[in-house]
Short mmCIF file of C-alpha atoms in Angstrom, two decimals:
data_model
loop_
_atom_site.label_atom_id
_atom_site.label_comp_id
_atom_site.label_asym_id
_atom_site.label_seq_id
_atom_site.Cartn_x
_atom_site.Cartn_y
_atom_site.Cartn_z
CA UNK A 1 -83.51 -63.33 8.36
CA UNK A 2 -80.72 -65.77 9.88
CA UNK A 3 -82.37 -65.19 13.36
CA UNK A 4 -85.43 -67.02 11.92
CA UNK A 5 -83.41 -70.23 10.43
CA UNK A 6 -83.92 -68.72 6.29
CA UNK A 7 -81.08 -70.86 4.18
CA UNK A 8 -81.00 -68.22 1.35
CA UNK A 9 -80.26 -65.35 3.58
CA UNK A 10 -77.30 -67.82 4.77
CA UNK A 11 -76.50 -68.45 1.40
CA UNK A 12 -76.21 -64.38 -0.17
CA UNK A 13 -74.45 -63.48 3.46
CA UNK A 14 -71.83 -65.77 2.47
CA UNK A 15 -71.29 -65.13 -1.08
CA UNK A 16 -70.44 -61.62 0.50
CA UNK A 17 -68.65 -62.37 3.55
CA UNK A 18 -66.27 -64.74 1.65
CA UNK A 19 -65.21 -61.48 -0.93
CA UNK A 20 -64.82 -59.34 1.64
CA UNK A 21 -62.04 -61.31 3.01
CA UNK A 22 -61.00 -64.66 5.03
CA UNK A 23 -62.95 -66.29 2.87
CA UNK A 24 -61.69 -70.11 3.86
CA UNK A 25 -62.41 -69.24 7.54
CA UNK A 26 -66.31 -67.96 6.01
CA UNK A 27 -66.23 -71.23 4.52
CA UNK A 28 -65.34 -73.33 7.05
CA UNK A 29 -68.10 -71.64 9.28
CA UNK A 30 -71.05 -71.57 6.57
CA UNK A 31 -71.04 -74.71 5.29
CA UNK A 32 -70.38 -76.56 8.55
CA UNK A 33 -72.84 -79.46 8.27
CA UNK A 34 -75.72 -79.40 10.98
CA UNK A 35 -78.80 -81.50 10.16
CA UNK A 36 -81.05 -81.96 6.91
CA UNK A 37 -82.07 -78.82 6.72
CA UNK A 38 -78.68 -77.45 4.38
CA UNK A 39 -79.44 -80.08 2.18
CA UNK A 40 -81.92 -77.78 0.01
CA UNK A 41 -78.38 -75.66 -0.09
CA UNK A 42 -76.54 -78.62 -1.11
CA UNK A 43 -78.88 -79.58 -4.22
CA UNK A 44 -79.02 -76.37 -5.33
CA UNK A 45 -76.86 -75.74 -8.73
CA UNK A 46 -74.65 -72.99 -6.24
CA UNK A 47 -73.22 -75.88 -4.60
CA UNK A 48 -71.76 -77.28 -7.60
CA UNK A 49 -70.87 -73.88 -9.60
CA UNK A 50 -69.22 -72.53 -6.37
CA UNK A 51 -69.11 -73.38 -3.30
CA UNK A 52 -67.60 -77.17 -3.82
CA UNK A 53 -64.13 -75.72 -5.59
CA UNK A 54 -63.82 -73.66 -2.15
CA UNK A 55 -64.58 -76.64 0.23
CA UNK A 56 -61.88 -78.97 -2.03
CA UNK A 57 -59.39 -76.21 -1.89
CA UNK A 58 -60.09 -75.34 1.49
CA UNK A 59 -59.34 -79.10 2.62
CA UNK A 60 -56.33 -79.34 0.87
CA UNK A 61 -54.57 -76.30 2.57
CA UNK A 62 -56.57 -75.74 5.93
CA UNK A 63 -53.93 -76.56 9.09
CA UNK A 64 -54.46 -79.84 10.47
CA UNK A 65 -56.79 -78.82 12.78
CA UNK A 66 -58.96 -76.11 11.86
CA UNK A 67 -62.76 -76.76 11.03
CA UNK A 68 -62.89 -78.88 7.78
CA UNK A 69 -66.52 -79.44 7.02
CA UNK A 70 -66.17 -81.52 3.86
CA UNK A 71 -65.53 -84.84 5.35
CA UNK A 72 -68.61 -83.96 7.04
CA UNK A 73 -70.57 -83.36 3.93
CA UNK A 74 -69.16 -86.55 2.77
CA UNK A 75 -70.37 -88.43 5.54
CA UNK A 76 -74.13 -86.70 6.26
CA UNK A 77 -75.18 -84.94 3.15
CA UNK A 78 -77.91 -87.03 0.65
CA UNK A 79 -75.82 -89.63 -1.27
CA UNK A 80 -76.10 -87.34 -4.83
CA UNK A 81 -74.12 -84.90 -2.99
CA UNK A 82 -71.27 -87.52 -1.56
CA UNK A 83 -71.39 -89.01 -5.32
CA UNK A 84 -71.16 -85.36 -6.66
CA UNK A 85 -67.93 -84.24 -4.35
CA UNK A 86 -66.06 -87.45 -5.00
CA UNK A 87 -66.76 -86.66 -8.69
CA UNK A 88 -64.71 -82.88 -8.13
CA UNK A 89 -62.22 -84.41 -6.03
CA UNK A 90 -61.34 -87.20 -8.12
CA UNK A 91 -60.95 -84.65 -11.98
CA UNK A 92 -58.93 -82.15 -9.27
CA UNK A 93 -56.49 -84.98 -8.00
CA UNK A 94 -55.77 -85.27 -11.85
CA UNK A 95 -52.78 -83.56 -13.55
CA UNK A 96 -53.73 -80.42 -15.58
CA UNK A 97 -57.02 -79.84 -13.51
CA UNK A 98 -58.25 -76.44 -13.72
CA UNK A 99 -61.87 -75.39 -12.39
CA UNK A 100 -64.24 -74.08 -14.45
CA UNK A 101 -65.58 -70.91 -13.45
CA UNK A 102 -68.92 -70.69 -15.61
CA UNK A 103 -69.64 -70.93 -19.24
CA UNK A 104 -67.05 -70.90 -21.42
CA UNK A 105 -66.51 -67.63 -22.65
CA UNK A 106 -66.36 -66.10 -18.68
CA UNK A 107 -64.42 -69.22 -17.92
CA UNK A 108 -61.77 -68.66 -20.76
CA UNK A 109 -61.77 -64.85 -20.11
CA UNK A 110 -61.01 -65.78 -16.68
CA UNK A 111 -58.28 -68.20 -16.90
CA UNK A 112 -56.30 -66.04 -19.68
CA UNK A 113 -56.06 -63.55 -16.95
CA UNK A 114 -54.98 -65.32 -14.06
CA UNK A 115 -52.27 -67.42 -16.82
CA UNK A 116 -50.21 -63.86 -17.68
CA UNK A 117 -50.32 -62.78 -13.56
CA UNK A 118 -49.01 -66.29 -13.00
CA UNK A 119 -46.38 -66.84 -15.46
CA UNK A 120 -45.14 -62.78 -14.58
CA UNK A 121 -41.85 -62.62 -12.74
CA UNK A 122 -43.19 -59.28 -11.17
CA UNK A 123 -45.85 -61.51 -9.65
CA UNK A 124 -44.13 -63.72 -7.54
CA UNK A 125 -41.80 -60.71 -6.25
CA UNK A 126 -42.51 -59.65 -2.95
CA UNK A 127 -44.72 -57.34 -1.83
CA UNK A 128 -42.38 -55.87 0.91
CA UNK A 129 -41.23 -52.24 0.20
CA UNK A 130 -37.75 -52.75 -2.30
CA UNK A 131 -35.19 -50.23 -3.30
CA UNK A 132 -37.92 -48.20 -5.40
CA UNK A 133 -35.76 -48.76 -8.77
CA UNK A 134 -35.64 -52.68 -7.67
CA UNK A 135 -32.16 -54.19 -6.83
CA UNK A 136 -29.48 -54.68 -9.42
CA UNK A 137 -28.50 -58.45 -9.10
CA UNK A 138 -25.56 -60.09 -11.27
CA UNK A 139 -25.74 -62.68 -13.50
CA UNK A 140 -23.13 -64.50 -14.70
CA UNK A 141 -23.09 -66.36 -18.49
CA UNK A 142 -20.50 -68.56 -19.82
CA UNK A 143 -18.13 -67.46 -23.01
CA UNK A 144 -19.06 -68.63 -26.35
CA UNK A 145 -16.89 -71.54 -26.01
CA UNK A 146 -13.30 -73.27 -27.46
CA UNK A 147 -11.01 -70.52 -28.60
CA UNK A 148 -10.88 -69.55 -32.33
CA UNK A 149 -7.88 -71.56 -34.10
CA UNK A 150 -7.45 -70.24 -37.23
CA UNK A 151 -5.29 -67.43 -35.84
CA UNK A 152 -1.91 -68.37 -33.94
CA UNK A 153 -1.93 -68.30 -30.14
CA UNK A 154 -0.24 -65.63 -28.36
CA UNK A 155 1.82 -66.68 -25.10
CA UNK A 156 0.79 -63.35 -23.51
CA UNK A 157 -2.32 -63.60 -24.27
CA UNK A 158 -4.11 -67.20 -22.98
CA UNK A 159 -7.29 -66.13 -22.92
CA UNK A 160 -7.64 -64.83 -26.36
CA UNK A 161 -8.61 -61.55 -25.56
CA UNK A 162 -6.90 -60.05 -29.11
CA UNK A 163 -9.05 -62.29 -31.01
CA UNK A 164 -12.08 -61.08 -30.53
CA UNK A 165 -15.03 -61.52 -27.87
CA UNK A 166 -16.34 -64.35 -29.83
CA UNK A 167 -13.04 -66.55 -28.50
CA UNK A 168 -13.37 -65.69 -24.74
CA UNK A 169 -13.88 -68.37 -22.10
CA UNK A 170 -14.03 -66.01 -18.72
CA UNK A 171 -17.59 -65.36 -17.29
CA UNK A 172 -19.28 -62.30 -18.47
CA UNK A 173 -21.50 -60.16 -16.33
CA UNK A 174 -24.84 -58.13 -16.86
CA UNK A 175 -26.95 -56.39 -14.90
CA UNK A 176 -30.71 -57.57 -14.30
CA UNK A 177 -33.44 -55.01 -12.42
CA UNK A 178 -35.47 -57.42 -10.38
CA UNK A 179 -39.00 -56.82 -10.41
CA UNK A 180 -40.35 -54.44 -7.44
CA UNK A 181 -43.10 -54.00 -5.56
CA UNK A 182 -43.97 -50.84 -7.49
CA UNK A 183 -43.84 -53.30 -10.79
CA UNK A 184 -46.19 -56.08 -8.65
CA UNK A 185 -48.94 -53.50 -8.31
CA UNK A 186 -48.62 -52.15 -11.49
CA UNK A 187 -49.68 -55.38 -13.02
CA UNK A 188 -52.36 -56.66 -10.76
CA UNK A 189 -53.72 -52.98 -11.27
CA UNK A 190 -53.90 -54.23 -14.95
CA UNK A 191 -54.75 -57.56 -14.02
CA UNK A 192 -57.29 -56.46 -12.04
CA UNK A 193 -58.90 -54.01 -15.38
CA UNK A 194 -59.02 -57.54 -17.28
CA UNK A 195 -60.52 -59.11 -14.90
CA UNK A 196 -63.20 -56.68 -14.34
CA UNK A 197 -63.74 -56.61 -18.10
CA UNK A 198 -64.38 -60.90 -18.23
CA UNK A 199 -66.83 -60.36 -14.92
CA UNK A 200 -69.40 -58.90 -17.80
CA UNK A 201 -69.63 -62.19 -19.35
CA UNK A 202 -70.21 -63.84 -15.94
CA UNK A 203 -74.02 -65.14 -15.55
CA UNK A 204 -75.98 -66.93 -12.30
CA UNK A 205 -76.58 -70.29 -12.02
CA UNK A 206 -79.51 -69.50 -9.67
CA UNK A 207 -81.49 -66.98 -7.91
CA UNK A 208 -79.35 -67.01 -5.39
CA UNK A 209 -75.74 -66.59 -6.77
CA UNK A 210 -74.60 -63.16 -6.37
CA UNK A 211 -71.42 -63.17 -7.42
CA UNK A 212 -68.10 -65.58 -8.99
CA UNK A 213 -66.73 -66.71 -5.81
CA UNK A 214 -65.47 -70.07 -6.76
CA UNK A 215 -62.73 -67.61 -8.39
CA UNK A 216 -60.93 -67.36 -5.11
CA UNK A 217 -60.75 -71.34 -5.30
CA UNK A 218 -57.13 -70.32 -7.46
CA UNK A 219 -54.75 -69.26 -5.64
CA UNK A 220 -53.49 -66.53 -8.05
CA UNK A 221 -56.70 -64.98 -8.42
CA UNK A 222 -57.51 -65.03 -4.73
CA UNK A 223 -54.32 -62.72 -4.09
CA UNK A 224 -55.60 -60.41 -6.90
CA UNK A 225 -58.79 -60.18 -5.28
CA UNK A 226 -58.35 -57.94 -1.87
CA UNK A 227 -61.65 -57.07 0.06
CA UNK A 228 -61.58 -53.58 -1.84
CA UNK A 229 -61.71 -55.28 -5.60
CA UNK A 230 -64.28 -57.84 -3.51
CA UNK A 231 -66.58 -55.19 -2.97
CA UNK A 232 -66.21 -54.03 -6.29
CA UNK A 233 -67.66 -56.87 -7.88
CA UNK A 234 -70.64 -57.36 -5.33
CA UNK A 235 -71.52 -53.72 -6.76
CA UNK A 236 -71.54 -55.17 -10.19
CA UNK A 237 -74.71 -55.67 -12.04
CA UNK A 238 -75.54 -59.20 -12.94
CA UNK A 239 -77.31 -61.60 -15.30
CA UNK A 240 -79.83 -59.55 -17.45
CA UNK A 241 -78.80 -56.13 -15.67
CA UNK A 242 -75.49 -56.91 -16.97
CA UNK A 243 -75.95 -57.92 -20.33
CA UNK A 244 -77.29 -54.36 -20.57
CA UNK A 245 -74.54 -52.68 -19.05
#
């Protein structure tokens, strides 16, 4: 069908292709402006819904000279479209942006998911193989403060030590397990069961919307989702199919 010039079979191969991995480099190559002819893709509600949060976040963090076709939307695509992306780009310049992902229910499902894999410590550990325990890393606290004077000070005995622990002013240690790699997969794993769960509330904006993938558009969720979990949810029944499921 993309030998004989058919937008929609464009549009479905890239929903897939961008899931299945790389998707700003799928991104940068499908919607690469050409001539009138991807405007029909451009007015359609797809655009809007899903492909624009990729082409904003793909500008933003593309290197400086890889293929960035925005500006070229900007600058070739029907004027609602231009008025449309400066619209995104202007709410996602503003502090506190977050995109919406589809109607509210999916959309909060969505972003209470991908707020407790941020705000884990286990998250942000490395993926590189650890000491399988994680490493034991010291932390050092300050005492409690001035020493107690209600007793009388001994000479032998500045630091107050036979007055209790309450009265000491030397460091104290403890020992903290740093999250692993072993922890990091256990929670996406269960990241990745919540997610799978809010994808049921997820509905189509078109005929030709196969699948959420404005959800790799955060960064947090587009680590969670590796090509296997990508190919996961193209599998998963949609719209009325899903409502039934």
């Amino acid at each position: 069908a993309h030998d004989f010039g058919r937008l929609r079979a464009d549009t479905l191969s890239l929903q897939m292709k961008m899931l299945l991995g790389d998707w700003q480099q799928h991104i940068a190559d499908g919607m690469w402006y050409h001539d009138q002819r991807q405007d029909e893709v451009l007015l359609d509600p797809l655009f809007a819904a899903e492909l624009l949060p990729l082409l904003v976040r793909h500008d933003r963090c593309a290197p400086r000279l890889a293929l960035r076709p925005l500006p070229r939307i900007k600058q070739r695509a029907p004027e609602a479209v231009a008025a449309l992306v400066a619209d995104y780009e202007a709410r996602a310049a503003e502090p506190g942006f977050r995109p919406v992902f589809g109607a509210p229910d999916f959309d909060a499902a969505v972003h209470a998911v991908a707020d407790r894999l941020a705000a884990d410590p286990a998250f942000r550990a490395s993926a590189e193989p650890r000491h399988p325990d994680g490493p034991l890393v010291a932390v050092i606290s300050r005492g409690a403060g001035p020493q107690d004077p209600s007793g009388p000070v001994d000479p032998s005995d500045p630091a107050g030590t036979s007055r209790g622990r309450s009265s000491r002013s030397l460091p104290e240690r403890a020992l903290v397990r740093q999250p692993s790699a072993a922890d990091r997969e256990a929670l996406c794993a269960r990241a990745w069961t919540e997610l799978k769960a809010a994808l049921r509330l997820w509905r189509p904006v078109s005929e030709d919307h196969i699948a959420p993938v404005s959800l790799l558009a955060d960064p947090v969720l587009a680590e969670l989702i590796t090509p296997e979990r990508g190919r996961e949810i193209l599998a998963m029944p949609r719209g009325a199919a899903a409502a039934g499921a």
